[in-house]
Amino acid sequence: MNTLSKNRLFQRNEFWLLCLLIVLSLTVGAVNGAFWSANNLFSLFKSTIVTGIFALGVFLVIVSGGIDISFPAFAVFSFYITVKFLLSIKYTGTILLPFLMSMTFGACLGLVNALLLSSFQLAPLIVTLGTGSAVTGFLRAFVGTATLSNLPQPLIDFSRWNIYKKTLADGSIVSFSGAFLILLVLAILIHVMMKRTTLGRGIYAIGGDEVAAKRVGFNVKRLRLFVYSFTGALAGIAGIIHCSLIRLANPRDLEGAEMEVIAAVVLGGASLTGGKGSVAGTLLGVALIVLIKGSLILVGVPSDWQKVVIGLVLITATGLTAWRSRRSDEGGRA
Amino acid sequence: MSKTLIKLTDIDKSFGAASVLRKVSLQLDEGEIHCLAGENGSGKSTLIKIISGVYRHDAGRIELGGRHYPTLRPIDAIREGVQVIYQDFSLFPNLTVAENLALSDQVESGRAWVSWQRVEAIARESLALIGVDMDTSRLVEELPVSGKQLVAIARAVYCNARVIIMDEPTTTLTDREIASLFALIRRLKERGIATLFVSHKMREMLDITERITILRNGEKVAEGRTEDFDEAGITRAMTGRDIRSDRYVWNGVRSDPVLELRDFTRTGDFQGLNLSLYKGEIVGITGLLGSGRTELAETLFGLRNTRERPGGEKNSGKILRNGREIKVRSVSDAIAEGIAYVPEDRLTEGIFAEQPIERNLFANSYPRFKNALGLLDRAKLRELSSALIRAYNVVASNLKLPIRTLSGGNQQKVMLARWISTGAEVLLLNGPTVGVDVGARFEIYRKLREIAAGGVGILLFSDELQELISNCNRIFVINRGRFTHELDTGALQEDELSALLGLSLEEAIQ
Ligand SMILES: Nc1ncnc2c1ncn2[C@@H]1O[C@H](COP(=O)(O)OP(=O)(O)OP(=O)(O)O)[C@@H](O)[C@H]1O
Ligand SMILES: [Mg+2]
């Protein structure tokens, strides 16, 4: 038993991810010293915010045994309508309303996913593929295709919110975006929920075995409703933050973001068959993807290669997980 | 006089037009160990599902704990202390043992927060209730079948079980594990917990139960105290006829073996095995768990070679087919060399649960059904599948239905028919009658002899001694990866063989 717990650390996905992250950082740093500049590091952190919040949502869905590829569409829908509405009323109040609005739109769309899933017993991949596409189409056909660059003042103020800011000797400015705190708070919240509440354990349970979960007394349908709406809400939040940080509301934004986010979550140790994964792993997965994307240029890899590298990393990571679980299977048999 | 926990009177049940149970009655008292026996498809599992509220009965009376339930819901059954150990155990593979044990309490108590100390305490307490010690921090998916079963039982007992119902709990266990399961059932009895279980193994029925209820074709044909039954009586009640088993006699000549092993070794699994299998022989290979029995079978079929671990496990020695040395590196090698294998765990390895019975029958022999155009010859396929279904006595109403609608034993027969019908010259069978009823067993034995008579050499890997003695002409005993004995079955008695195996069930229980 003792050796078991000693081995546990090395069996943990998080441990290996952390090692990989460190090795990768050291390598990139060795090739190009600019990697360690505050400017680069802060901008890497900034890039994790939106991907990270998306990933937390996808993590929940994947743990519950489902999948969601509609979230980028939901995010765009939510922030675009929110911005358009706020502009039309010339809103100047606090940042709270934009957030709440975008989050609510996202949650409602997520709810639609869950209702479709449970009432027609369809595969989540198909349902979310459908709703994602429908929502995108609806947005462009009925709401607008114009990119809005004159965001309401509260969103502009939000993008300027920094928890650290300094003007360097050469006149350049380094700053650490305050929005990162939102990612942190959400991550802690979800971590506690998943580890410490019956709700969270229920999400793991339905991902492990839905029938067994039903027999134990979980309300599987209600858990699903929660998971998909929560993921939708997170998409709404990520959306509005994204739009604020880039100071643009572009209805064609975030196309293809799902691939990167799902890659991060799977890399973080969540199993696509459900029931496995952790918030810490998810964040590490996000960090890894962001690091790879942000550093390839620093080490001289053309940006077209980013997708190739991310694809390879994804295949390698899932391949490794599958290989490890097959090995432990054999151990159990022997 | 002990209390009656379950009283079923004149239960009827049909699925659509098919009547599955007719006027079945059953009574179970406190602390009673009761066996439900019957041929495959006789309605045992259906009856269990009615007791646990999963299926609604069409007519008859259900009383649990003295209360009459006109319509019994699963929750009612649970409140009355009826706990079913499902064949898949209904556990969460991704969660730890501790959490699996504590989860239903967590949900039922309506707590919003999880206290991991409490989870651990509940887990310890549940395991203590059944007198078992295990590492509660392991994931359930890492446990062997017997471990999962223990977790499921501990969970049931913790949920105030008064009756534990198990549908064929021993089919996937080894002898030793079965013995400790029975020891556990007896401990539960002392606490007043009754056990109702389904089994196809005579030994188990006679050894451990106090009462037996026998179903045939959806009707109760016999019920009584176990002392009043013997093997022949049970068989007669189940099948409605007498089945006599005669021993298999081989009259062939010992020349030109179809399969030969010379110093066959796979480090860590088995060493220096020598064996010649002649045309028409049925040779048994038996040994305890971990003796190398299954490992040998899997290696011969190319299942193990592909998974060589870096530890340096290697095959050495030779395999000869008709005197020619062959290499079996993969399953396709084995099939190409005319070797077929019926795996031990047929219900999880290679069954396509949602696919029609017909497709399951031919999953590995489609290439044989090409017509002149190279397309599937459907007419031939249909004809052959009906013939196979008849030959193996599969009780099925329609071959187009998914195989999961068949009773467990009938699924087993379909799998067996599939593998045997590939037309191989060497047939490896691993536990071919697990979960198959007596009647059907004899059909299978008859079939095997027929195949052997056609010139096929059969290796029968099994731990059912009676099965080996009456169907093999020779038996090899394997122990720690070596053949320790080669026996002619001519006058071999079961207790001799069991002594050689170093195990008797009785002994292990005590
Ligand atoms: N859901 C269902 N729909 C239609 N027929 C069913 C269904 N479940 C069972 N049956 C039929 O009812 C009969 C009894 O099945 P049951 O599973 O109770 O048999 P069993 O006695 O448990 O057999 P075994 O020993 O093979 O497990 C079988 O003929 C089976 O095909
Ligand atoms: Mg059954």
PDB file of C-alpha atoms in Angstrom, chain A residues 161-324:
ATOM      1  CA  TRP A 161      -7.946  46.617 -15.810  1.00  0.00           C
ATOM      2  CA  ASN A 162      -4.501  45.441 -14.696  1.00  0.00           C
ATOM      3  CA  ILE A 163      -3.310  44.058 -11.430  1.00  0.00           C
ATOM      4  CA  TYR A 164       0.263  44.984 -12.261  1.00  0.00           C
ATOM      5  CA  LYS A 165       1.553  47.668 -14.519  1.00  0.00           C
ATOM      6  CA  LYS A 166       4.959  49.179 -14.970  1.00  0.00           C
ATOM      7  CA  THR A 167       6.641  51.437 -17.471  1.00  0.00           C
ATOM      8  CA  LEU A 168      10.104  50.143 -18.277  1.00  0.00           C
ATOM      9  CA  ALA A 169      13.189  52.257 -18.825  1.00  0.00           C
ATOM     10  CA  ASP A 170      12.857  52.012 -22.594  1.00  0.00           C
ATOM     11  CA  GLY A 171       9.354  53.404 -22.349  1.00  0.00           C
ATOM     12  CA  SER A 172       7.497  50.168 -23.059  1.00  0.00           C
ATOM     13  CA  ILE A 173       4.729  49.109 -20.717  1.00  0.00           C
ATOM     14  CA  VAL A 174       4.280  45.700 -19.132  1.00  0.00           C
ATOM     15  CA  SER A 175       0.987  44.836 -17.572  1.00  0.00           C
ATOM     16  CA  PHE A 176      -0.764  41.819 -16.103  1.00  0.00           C
ATOM     17  CA  SER A 177      -4.429  41.673 -17.006  1.00  0.00           C
ATOM     18  CA  GLY A 178      -6.917  41.605 -14.141  1.00  0.00           C
ATOM     19  CA  ALA A 179      -9.184  39.287 -16.105  1.00  0.00           C
ATOM     20  CA  PHE A 180      -6.797  36.505 -15.161  1.00  0.00           C
ATOM     21  CA  LEU A 181      -8.311  36.693 -11.686  1.00  0.00           C
ATOM     22  CA  ILE A 182     -11.671  35.712 -13.140  1.00  0.00           C
ATOM     23  CA  LEU A 183     -10.146  32.551 -14.572  1.00  0.00           C
ATOM     24  CA  LEU A 184      -8.549  31.794 -11.214  1.00  0.00           C
ATOM     25  CA  VAL A 185     -11.741  32.347  -9.241  1.00  0.00           C
ATOM     26  CA  LEU A 186     -13.762  30.209 -11.651  1.00  0.00           C
ATOM     27  CA  ALA A 187     -11.141  27.468 -11.538  1.00  0.00           C
ATOM     28  CA  ILE A 188     -11.148  27.373  -7.741  1.00  0.00           C
ATOM     29  CA  LEU A 189     -14.925  27.435  -7.654  1.00  0.00           C
ATOM     30  CA  ILE A 190     -15.202  24.541 -10.083  1.00  0.00           C
ATOM     31  CA  HIS A 191     -12.432  22.642  -8.373  1.00  0.00           C
ATOM     32  CA  VAL A 192     -14.252  22.846  -5.040  1.00  0.00           C
ATOM     33  CA  MET A 193     -17.532  21.950  -6.682  1.00  0.00           C
ATOM     34  CA  MET A 194     -16.089  18.871  -8.348  1.00  0.00           C
ATOM     35  CA  LYS A 195     -14.142  17.622  -5.341  1.00  0.00           C
ATOM     36  CA  ARG A 196     -16.291  18.594  -2.445  1.00  0.00           C
ATOM     37  CA  THR A 197     -19.940  18.643  -3.392  1.00  0.00           C
ATOM     38  CA  THR A 198     -22.440  15.919  -4.093  1.00  0.00           C
ATOM     39  CA  LEU A 199     -23.228  17.731  -7.316  1.00  0.00           C
ATOM     40  CA  GLY A 200     -19.633  17.432  -8.513  1.00  0.00           C
ATOM     41  CA  ARG A 201     -19.337  13.803  -7.506  1.00  0.00           C
ATOM     42  CA  GLY A 202     -22.584  13.192  -9.340  1.00  0.00           C
ATOM     43  CA  ILE A 203     -21.032  14.584 -12.510  1.00  0.00           C
ATOM     44  CA  TYR A 204     -18.129  12.161 -12.137  1.00  0.00           C
ATOM     45  CA  ALA A 205     -20.616   9.379 -11.376  1.00  0.00           C
ATOM     46  CA  ILE A 206     -22.722   9.824 -14.516  1.00  0.00           C
ATOM     47  CA  GLY A 207     -19.535   9.987 -16.540  1.00  0.00           C
ATOM     48  CA  GLY A 208     -18.430   6.694 -15.024  1.00  0.00           C
ATOM     49  CA  ASP A 209     -21.668   4.758 -15.408  1.00  0.00           C
ATOM     50  CA  GLU A 210     -24.947   6.448 -16.074  1.00  0.00           C
ATOM     51  CA  VAL A 211     -27.153   3.491 -15.161  1.00  0.00           C
ATOM     52  CA  ALA A 212     -25.315   2.950 -11.912  1.00  0.00           C
ATOM     53  CA  ALA A 213     -25.697   6.647 -11.135  1.00  0.00           C
ATOM     54  CA  LYS A 214     -29.419   6.360 -11.635  1.00  0.00           C
ATOM     55  CA  ARG A 215     -29.563   3.354  -9.327  1.00  0.00           C
ATOM     56  CA  VAL A 216     -27.667   5.186  -6.614  1.00  0.00           C
ATOM     57  CA  GLY A 217     -30.312   7.901  -6.749  1.00  0.00           C
ATOM     58  CA  PHE A 218     -28.811  10.684  -8.817  1.00  0.00           C
ATOM     59  CA  ASN A 219     -31.183  12.634 -10.992  1.00  0.00           C
ATOM     60  CA  VAL A 220     -29.213  12.144 -14.167  1.00  0.00           C
ATOM     61  CA  LYS A 221     -31.377  14.392 -16.281  1.00  0.00           C
ATOM     62  CA  ARG A 222     -31.075  17.300 -13.885  1.00  0.00           C
ATOM     63  CA  LEU A 223     -27.315  16.841 -13.593  1.00  0.00           C
ATOM     64  CA  ARG A 224     -27.044  17.005 -17.390  1.00  0.00           C
ATOM     65  CA  LEU A 225     -29.158  20.163 -17.502  1.00  0.00           C
ATOM     66  CA  PHE A 226     -26.840  21.730 -14.998  1.00  0.00           C
ATOM     67  CA  VAL A 227     -23.654  20.706 -16.779  1.00  0.00           C
ATOM     68  CA  TYR A 228     -24.631  21.953 -20.205  1.00  0.00           C
ATOM     69  CA  SER A 229     -26.114  25.236 -18.954  1.00  0.00           C
ATOM     70  CA  PHE A 230     -23.077  25.850 -16.782  1.00  0.00           C
ATOM     71  CA  THR A 231     -20.817  25.234 -19.758  1.00  0.00           C
ATOM     72  CA  GLY A 232     -22.958  27.619 -21.782  1.00  0.00           C
ATOM     73  CA  ALA A 233     -22.674  30.250 -19.067  1.00  0.00           C
ATOM     74  CA  LEU A 234     -18.900  29.857 -19.006  1.00  0.00           C
ATOM     75  CA  ALA A 235     -18.856  30.250 -22.785  1.00  0.00           C
ATOM     76  CA  GLY A 236     -20.820  33.483 -22.369  1.00  0.00           C
ATOM     77  CA  ILE A 237     -18.326  34.789 -19.814  1.00  0.00           C
ATOM     78  CA  ALA A 238     -15.328  33.766 -21.898  1.00  0.00           C
ATOM     79  CA  GLY A 239     -16.953  35.408 -24.901  1.00  0.00           C
ATOM     80  CA  ILE A 240     -17.473  38.791 -23.328  1.00  0.00           C
ATOM     81  CA  ILE A 241     -13.962  38.775 -21.862  1.00  0.00           C
ATOM     82  CA  HIS A 242     -12.513  37.852 -25.241  1.00  0.00           C
ATOM     83  CA  CYS A 243     -14.379  40.623 -26.985  1.00  0.00           C
ATOM     84  CA  SER A 244     -13.349  43.143 -24.351  1.00  0.00           C
ATOM     85  CA  LEU A 245      -9.670  42.139 -24.438  1.00  0.00           C
ATOM     86  CA  ILE A 246      -9.401  42.411 -28.222  1.00  0.00           C
ATOM     87  CA  ARG A 247     -11.745  45.450 -28.233  1.00  0.00           C
ATOM     88  CA  LEU A 248     -13.735  44.070 -31.102  1.00  0.00           C
ATOM     89  CA  ALA A 249     -17.084  42.357 -31.416  1.00  0.00           C
ATOM     90  CA  ASN A 250     -16.643  40.247 -34.520  1.00  0.00           C
ATOM     91  CA  PRO A 251     -19.444  37.800 -35.365  1.00  0.00           C
ATOM     92  CA  ARG A 252     -16.944  35.655 -37.286  1.00  0.00           C
ATOM     93  CA  ASP A 253     -14.646  35.332 -34.326  1.00  0.00           C
ATOM     94  CA  LEU A 254     -13.514  32.180 -32.540  1.00  0.00           C
ATOM     95  CA  GLU A 255     -14.229  29.882 -35.431  1.00  0.00           C
ATOM     96  CA  GLY A 256     -12.365  26.643 -34.838  1.00  0.00           C
ATOM     97  CA  ALA A 257     -11.581  27.473 -31.214  1.00  0.00           C
ATOM     98  CA  GLU A 258     -13.237  24.233 -30.081  1.00  0.00           C
ATOM     99  CA  MET A 259     -10.435  22.120 -31.460  1.00  0.00           C
ATOM    100  CA  GLU A 260      -7.780  23.865 -29.398  1.00  0.00           C
ATOM    101  CA  VAL A 261      -9.876  23.854 -26.228  1.00  0.00           C
ATOM    102  CA  ILE A 262     -10.820  20.201 -26.455  1.00  0.00           C
ATOM    103  CA  ALA A 263      -7.176  19.444 -27.130  1.00  0.00           C
ATOM    104  CA  ALA A 264      -6.217  21.280 -23.945  1.00  0.00           C
ATOM    105  CA  VAL A 265      -8.805  19.451 -21.855  1.00  0.00           C
ATOM    106  CA  VAL A 266      -7.885  16.025 -23.181  1.00  0.00           C
ATOM    107  CA  LEU A 267      -4.219  16.836 -22.746  1.00  0.00           C
ATOM    108  CA  GLY A 268      -5.104  17.721 -19.160  1.00  0.00           C
ATOM    109  CA  GLY A 269      -6.137  14.153 -18.517  1.00  0.00           C
ATOM    110  CA  ALA A 270      -9.887  14.198 -19.069  1.00  0.00           C
ATOM    111  CA  SER A 271     -10.965  11.016 -20.757  1.00  0.00           C
ATOM    112  CA  LEU A 272     -13.338  11.346 -23.685  1.00  0.00           C
ATOM    113  CA  THR A 273     -15.225   8.341 -22.356  1.00  0.00           C
ATOM    114  CA  GLY A 274     -16.125  10.381 -19.307  1.00  0.00           C
ATOM    115  CA  GLY A 275     -15.639  10.271 -15.557  1.00  0.00           C
ATOM    116  CA  LYS A 276     -12.014  11.342 -15.441  1.00  0.00           C
ATOM    117  CA  GLY A 277     -10.065  14.548 -15.249  1.00  0.00           C
ATOM    118  CA  SER A 278      -9.298  17.398 -12.898  1.00  0.00           C
ATOM    119  CA  VAL A 279      -9.365  21.179 -12.889  1.00  0.00           C
ATOM    120  CA  ALA A 280      -5.629  21.308 -12.230  1.00  0.00           C
ATOM    121  CA  GLY A 281      -4.973  19.034 -15.192  1.00  0.00           C
ATOM    122  CA  THR A 282      -7.239  21.112 -17.393  1.00  0.00           C
ATOM    123  CA  LEU A 283      -5.376  24.315 -16.501  1.00  0.00           C
ATOM    124  CA  LEU A 284      -2.051  22.630 -17.169  1.00  0.00           C
ATOM    125  CA  GLY A 285      -3.374  21.425 -20.499  1.00  0.00           C
ATOM    126  CA  VAL A 286      -4.405  24.963 -21.361  1.00  0.00           C
ATOM    127  CA  ALA A 287      -1.017  26.297 -20.288  1.00  0.00           C
ATOM    128  CA  LEU A 288       0.699  23.761 -22.501  1.00  0.00           C
ATOM    129  CA  ILE A 289      -1.375  24.583 -25.556  1.00  0.00           C
ATOM    130  CA  VAL A 290      -0.920  28.318 -25.030  1.00  0.00           C
ATOM    131  CA  LEU A 291       2.794  27.840 -24.504  1.00  0.00           C
ATOM    132  CA  ILE A 292       3.148  25.828 -27.681  1.00  0.00           C
ATOM    133  CA  LYS A 293       1.140  28.313 -29.708  1.00  0.00           C
ATOM    134  CA  GLY A 294       2.861  31.359 -28.240  1.00  0.00           C
ATOM    135  CA  SER A 295       6.392  30.040 -28.399  1.00  0.00           C
ATOM    136  CA  LEU A 296       6.680  28.443 -31.777  1.00  0.00           C
ATOM    137  CA  ILE A 297       7.301  31.853 -33.235  1.00  0.00           C
ATOM    138  CA  LEU A 298       9.954  32.574 -30.622  1.00  0.00           C
ATOM    139  CA  VAL A 299      11.903  29.476 -31.649  1.00  0.00           C
ATOM    140  CA  GLY A 300      11.448  30.218 -35.321  1.00  0.00           C
ATOM    141  CA  VAL A 301       8.708  27.800 -36.329  1.00  0.00           C
ATOM    142  CA  PRO A 302       6.390  29.391 -38.886  1.00  0.00           C
ATOM    143  CA  SER A 303       2.933  30.075 -37.533  1.00  0.00           C
ATOM    144  CA  ASP A 304       1.306  27.835 -40.131  1.00  0.00           C
ATOM    145  CA  TRP A 305       2.865  24.934 -38.297  1.00  0.00           C
ATOM    146  CA  GLN A 306       1.032  25.685 -35.063  1.00  0.00           C
ATOM    147  CA  LYS A 307      -1.937  23.570 -35.992  1.00  0.00           C
ATOM    148  CA  VAL A 308       0.268  20.684 -37.041  1.00  0.00           C
ATOM    149  CA  VAL A 309       2.121  20.772 -33.755  1.00  0.00           C
ATOM    150  CA  ILE A 310      -1.048  21.022 -31.678  1.00  0.00           C
ATOM    151  CA  GLY A 311      -2.551  18.122 -33.595  1.00  0.00           C
ATOM    152  CA  LEU A 312       0.550  16.026 -33.005  1.00  0.00           C
ATOM    153  CA  VAL A 313       0.645  16.901 -29.317  1.00  0.00           C
ATOM    154  CA  LEU A 314      -3.002  15.906 -28.981  1.00  0.00           C
ATOM    155  CA  ILE A 315      -2.518  12.559 -30.679  1.00  0.00           C
ATOM    156  CA  THR A 316       0.611  11.812 -28.686  1.00  0.00           C
ATOM    157  CA  ALA A 317      -1.022  12.734 -25.392  1.00  0.00           C
ATOM    158  CA  THR A 318      -4.149  10.655 -25.929  1.00  0.00           C
ATOM    159  CA  GLY A 319      -2.073   7.848 -27.334  1.00  0.00           C
ATOM    160  CA  LEU A 320       0.053   7.850 -24.192  1.00  0.00           C
ATOM    161  CA  THR A 321      -2.995   7.787 -21.950  1.00  0.00           C
ATOM    162  CA  ALA A 322      -4.482   4.881 -23.861  1.00  0.00           C
ATOM    163  CA  TRP A 323      -1.183   3.040 -23.779  1.00  0.00           C
ATOM    164  CA  ARG A 324      -0.816   3.551 -20.035  1.00  0.00           C
TER     165      ARG A 324
END
